[in-house]
XYZ file of C-alpha atoms in Angstrom:
357
model
C -48.502 79.670 -32.795
C -49.275 76.145 -31.634
C -51.857 74.227 -33.680
C -54.528 71.878 -32.421
C -52.265 69.012 -33.510
C -49.488 70.372 -31.277
C -51.890 70.539 -28.335
C -53.151 67.006 -29.007
C -49.573 65.715 -29.259
C -48.906 67.151 -25.810
C -52.171 65.751 -24.438
C -51.558 62.240 -25.779
C -47.804 62.129 -25.235
C -48.186 59.996 -22.100
C -49.398 57.083 -24.248
C -46.156 56.941 -26.223
C -44.228 57.120 -22.970
C -46.175 54.167 -21.591
C -45.489 52.105 -24.732
C -41.752 52.737 -24.331
C -41.825 52.118 -20.579
C -43.863 48.912 -20.885
C -41.724 47.428 -23.649
C -38.547 48.254 -21.732
C -39.608 46.906 -18.359
C -41.128 43.736 -19.842
C -37.753 42.956 -21.426
C -38.865 43.291 -25.072
C -35.780 45.132 -26.300
C -33.414 42.943 -24.303
C -34.951 39.718 -25.634
C -34.750 40.962 -29.225
C -31.154 42.010 -28.612
C -30.253 38.516 -27.419
C -31.822 36.832 -30.470
C -29.648 36.193 -33.515
C -32.636 36.516 -35.830
C -35.813 38.629 -36.010
C -38.500 37.043 -33.838
C -42.248 36.488 -34.348
C -44.475 37.878 -31.632
C -45.633 34.410 -30.542
C -42.069 33.245 -29.784
C -41.190 36.456 -27.979
C -44.378 36.239 -25.907
C -43.629 32.634 -24.951
C -40.077 33.511 -23.924
C -41.242 36.401 -21.746
C -44.446 34.720 -20.469
C -46.737 37.293 -22.082
C -50.008 37.117 -23.970
C -49.223 36.511 -27.659
C -51.873 38.778 -29.185
C -51.164 41.637 -26.782
C -47.423 41.275 -27.385
C -47.925 41.559 -31.143
C -49.957 44.718 -30.672
C -47.281 46.215 -28.421
C -44.605 45.335 -30.967
C -46.637 46.993 -33.724
C -46.910 50.159 -31.654
C -43.154 50.102 -31.064
C -42.694 49.705 -34.806
C -44.857 52.758 -35.384
C -42.606 54.678 -32.998
C -39.493 53.482 -34.903
C -38.282 51.596 -31.833
C -38.602 48.211 -33.542
C -38.149 47.174 -37.172
C -40.943 44.943 -38.502
C -40.677 42.736 -41.592
C -42.274 39.568 -43.008
C -40.788 36.177 -43.788
C -41.378 34.471 -47.126
C -44.267 32.695 -45.426
C -45.900 36.012 -44.544
C -45.132 35.769 -40.823
C -44.378 39.093 -39.174
C -41.014 39.198 -37.381
C -39.431 41.900 -35.258
C -35.973 43.170 -34.351
C -34.621 46.196 -32.536
C -34.187 49.350 -34.568
C -30.690 50.876 -34.554
C -31.996 53.483 -32.100
C -33.200 50.853 -29.620
C -30.053 48.794 -30.086
C -27.978 51.807 -29.094
C -30.075 53.385 -26.335
C -32.315 50.641 -24.881
C -30.011 47.642 -24.710
C -28.293 46.918 -21.400
C -25.072 46.005 -23.174
C -24.761 49.317 -25.005
C -22.401 51.877 -23.415
C -24.904 54.565 -24.467
C -27.924 52.837 -22.919
C -30.514 55.027 -21.177
C -32.414 52.012 -19.889
C -32.012 52.954 -16.176
C -33.833 56.215 -16.853
C -36.630 54.487 -18.799
C -37.069 52.015 -15.951
C -37.456 54.976 -13.570
C -40.410 56.373 -15.531
C -42.845 54.400 -13.366
C -41.823 56.463 -10.344
C -41.867 59.683 -12.362
C -45.423 58.907 -13.482
C -46.450 58.538 -9.877
C -44.733 61.776 -8.873
C -46.117 63.860 -11.745
C -49.526 62.322 -11.144
C -49.562 64.486 -8.015
C -48.729 67.708 -9.846
C -52.268 69.087 -9.453
C -52.071 68.699 -5.680
C -48.571 70.152 -5.672
C -49.737 73.276 -7.485
C -52.699 73.685 -5.135
C -50.591 73.246 -2.010
C -47.273 74.646 -3.247
C -45.257 71.898 -1.610
C -43.595 68.521 -2.063
C -45.832 65.504 -2.745
C -43.175 62.738 -2.650
C -41.542 61.072 0.347
C -42.500 61.642 4.000
C -45.519 63.842 4.624
C -43.640 66.382 6.719
C -40.149 67.510 7.693
C -40.707 68.618 11.272
C -36.994 69.058 11.917
C -35.017 70.964 9.279
C -31.723 69.473 10.403
C -32.929 65.912 9.998
C -35.552 66.373 7.301
C -34.275 64.783 4.101
C -37.615 64.737 2.308
C -37.517 62.368 -0.656
C -33.988 61.296 0.383
C -35.128 59.838 3.700
C -33.914 56.266 4.143
C -36.884 53.930 3.771
C -38.986 56.449 1.843
C -38.999 58.487 -1.362
C -36.093 57.754 -3.732
C -34.454 55.622 -1.016
C -37.566 53.557 -0.161
C -35.643 50.280 -0.479
C -32.445 48.895 -1.997
C -34.027 48.449 -5.425
C -35.390 52.023 -5.517
C -32.060 53.383 -4.288
C -30.190 51.590 -7.064
C -32.702 52.705 -9.721
C -32.383 56.332 -8.623
C -28.583 56.284 -8.480
C -28.297 54.434 -11.805
C -30.392 57.167 -13.410
C -28.233 59.894 -11.838
C -25.107 58.017 -12.964
C -26.374 57.864 -16.532
C -26.749 61.627 -16.920
C -23.796 62.592 -14.737
C -21.444 60.330 -16.707
C -22.484 62.107 -19.897
C -22.147 65.608 -18.413
C -19.041 65.128 -16.249
C -16.239 65.511 -18.864
C -17.447 68.913 -20.043
C -18.490 70.030 -16.557
C -15.101 69.562 -14.862
C -13.415 71.408 -17.728
C -15.771 74.400 -17.810
C -13.325 76.273 -15.551
C -9.635 75.748 -14.818
C -9.607 74.071 -11.404
C -5.919 73.190 -11.317
C -5.200 75.660 -8.480
C -7.153 73.535 -6.010
C -5.368 70.699 -4.227
C -8.273 69.148 -2.301
C -11.895 68.716 -3.356
C -15.047 67.164 -1.944
C -18.007 66.180 -4.130
C -20.751 66.431 -1.526
C -23.687 64.142 -2.236
C -21.511 62.601 -4.942
C -23.673 59.505 -5.490
C -22.018 56.972 -7.774
C -18.798 58.967 -8.037
C -19.117 59.663 -11.766
C -18.276 63.346 -11.379
C -15.638 62.782 -8.706
C -13.886 60.190 -10.823
C -13.803 62.508 -13.837
C -12.503 65.354 -11.674
C -9.734 63.173 -10.204
C -8.714 61.895 -13.647
C -8.666 65.400 -15.124
C -6.668 66.885 -12.235
C -4.245 64.158 -11.024
C -2.617 66.513 -8.474
C -5.969 67.123 -6.779
C -7.088 64.828 -3.959
C -10.802 64.200 -4.559
C -13.275 62.830 -2.023
C -16.739 61.584 -2.974
C -18.966 61.994 0.087
C -22.503 60.668 0.516
C -24.795 58.973 3.014
C -23.397 55.741 4.482
C -26.075 53.542 2.901
C -25.207 54.980 -0.536
C -21.471 54.205 -0.334
C -21.713 50.478 -1.274
C -23.293 51.619 -4.551
C -20.595 54.294 -4.915
C -17.924 51.608 -4.528
C -19.730 49.388 -7.032
C -19.693 52.027 -9.759
C -16.211 53.367 -9.044
C -14.674 49.873 -9.030
C -15.990 49.247 -12.562
C -13.890 52.048 -14.035
C -10.286 51.637 -12.797
C -10.434 54.536 -10.302
C -7.538 57.013 -10.097
C -5.289 56.861 -7.030
C -6.280 60.385 -5.982
C -9.959 59.425 -5.532
C -11.427 58.299 -2.190
C -14.914 58.037 -0.701
C -16.289 59.007 2.692
C -19.573 58.786 4.575
C -21.222 62.138 5.233
C -24.680 63.441 6.073
C -24.218 67.079 5.123
C -26.984 68.294 7.436
C -25.823 66.306 10.465
C -22.041 65.876 10.178
C -19.163 68.340 10.364
C -17.702 68.996 6.925
C -14.010 68.470 6.248
C -11.832 71.398 5.227
C -11.199 71.492 1.448
C -10.089 73.955 -1.229
C -13.010 73.078 -3.476
C -16.505 71.855 -2.698
C -18.778 70.490 -5.432
C -22.568 70.423 -5.255
C -23.945 68.679 -8.338
C -27.746 68.517 -8.500
C -27.911 69.286 -4.781
C -28.906 72.964 -4.624
C -32.133 72.421 -6.591
C -33.305 69.720 -4.161
C -33.830 71.989 -1.177
C -35.918 74.902 0.029
C -34.344 78.137 1.277
C -34.324 77.021 4.911
C -32.323 73.896 4.159
C -30.037 75.768 1.738
C -29.173 78.366 4.369
C -27.981 75.568 6.655
C -26.091 73.738 3.913
C -24.381 76.731 2.302
C -23.336 78.127 5.675
C -21.628 74.826 6.490
C -20.020 74.541 3.060
C -18.725 78.133 3.146
C -17.138 77.534 6.547
C -15.519 74.294 5.348
C -13.935 75.843 2.244
C -10.386 77.092 2.789
C -9.835 80.859 2.263
C -9.240 81.420 -1.451
C -11.098 78.230 -2.246
C -14.302 77.818 -4.212
C -17.696 76.205 -4.557
C -18.454 74.470 -7.866
C -22.181 74.073 -8.498
C -23.707 72.046 -11.324
C -27.339 72.829 -12.106
C -29.271 73.608 -15.286
C -30.059 77.337 -15.265
C -33.358 78.973 -16.210
C -33.261 82.020 -18.463
C -34.169 85.336 -16.855
C -37.701 85.368 -18.338
C -38.267 81.879 -16.923
C -39.721 80.687 -20.232
C -36.924 78.260 -21.067
C -35.199 75.966 -21.566
C -38.277 73.726 -21.672
C -36.525 70.777 -20.049
C -35.475 72.933 -17.111
C -39.000 74.323 -16.728
C -40.362 70.773 -16.493
C -37.532 69.879 -14.125
C -38.540 72.855 -11.955
C -42.016 71.374 -11.504
C -40.418 68.015 -10.754
C -38.327 69.601 -8.020
C -41.436 71.199 -6.515
C -43.416 67.985 -6.186
C -40.582 65.503 -5.567
C -38.216 67.397 -3.278
C -39.650 70.804 -2.444
C -36.812 72.509 -4.334
C -36.609 74.633 -7.478
C -34.530 75.615 -10.497
C -33.101 79.150 -10.635
C -31.917 81.890 -12.983
C -28.411 83.334 -13.193
C -29.444 86.297 -11.037
C -31.109 84.066 -8.449
C -28.029 81.843 -8.156
C -25.757 84.876 -7.961
C -27.815 86.429 -5.161
C -28.010 83.118 -3.302
C -24.234 82.675 -3.231
C -23.523 86.343 -2.463
C -25.866 86.037 0.507
C -23.560 83.375 1.931
C -20.316 85.289 1.373
C -19.137 84.032 -1.988
C -17.598 86.448 -4.494
C -16.445 86.507 -8.125
C -19.343 84.282 -9.167
C -19.031 82.949 -12.705
C -21.637 80.958 -14.608
C -20.859 78.920 -17.718
C -23.869 77.741 -19.724
C -23.257 74.257 -21.166
C -25.547 73.525 -24.139
C -23.691 70.263 -24.798
C -24.729 68.753 -21.457
C -28.073 67.160 -20.605
C -28.673 68.518 -17.130
C -25.818 70.761 -16.005
C -24.562 74.290 -16.373
C -21.554 75.172 -14.237
C -21.193 77.848 -11.556
C -17.933 78.741 -9.809
C -18.171 80.887 -6.664
C -15.030 81.943 -4.792
C -14.413 82.325 -1.073
C -12.280 85.413 -0.364
C -8.757 85.000 0.990
C -9.714 87.226 3.923
C -13.176 86.236 5.086
C -15.078 88.956 6.925
C -18.526 87.610 6.025
C -20.613 86.833 9.087
C -22.049 83.530 7.970
């Protein structure tokens, strides 16, 4: 049973989050990383154009959270340096940095600040007020609004997606043997992290990363940093507006949970028709247990989908029924405890397709 301390920790947790977010976005961890020696608060404040007293108090709070190591010189002056944890996860130069996600917390605060209204109304609170046309309604993915409000917001969002997808991709593309498929399209593939891993793992498979035209410069940016395989290409595609190319395998990674049933009916009908007979749909989403009381991260994510995109997370049975409704068979679901945000679902299209979709 939860204690009053547990309840208070939940109630006050936002304060710790704000300390981390503020220190990250003000450049505290980066400045300490660039210094060869531990720094006093006054010098750090001067370098970052901050108030000296307030900076010291922020540094002390970070020390209390084990994000910064505090010590004293022989003269009794307090000095600060990054803790090993911050050096590894909050420094831009670290390959394991989660800084893009921390920087995105400001937007997440704004979105979750509307949770009360979202629960009252039962609908999305982020992005354009309405989607009057299902075919064209992209909700929080509308260019000039939501996650794509401007170039900076677009990059922040895609950097955050890249961070988690890069971690999850190696295990995700190996959850099932996909070697039978010769062509694949990662629809809404963002930065190409998953598509690149798929192409590298299956060199005989031609892999296309498809996304909105204004996203593709960012896709090229990320793919070019990693010596892309020859069997990887990119293409512009609005999956609600454009015809989908014929492929053996379609991938929807963190796409299904973004949309309501009306949008999903349109999308899955198009995807099913584009998949070659005997081909498959590979879906990457974190799955709720059947009681819908866990995992906790997925439950919180479910609320995030409600208020940010109008979508939802689902159970194994709900995903199975969704894909059966659109003609898919032999649906297999592999739970992936080693990934942050993805379990893996493989749904086959029959060789002889009689489904009226």
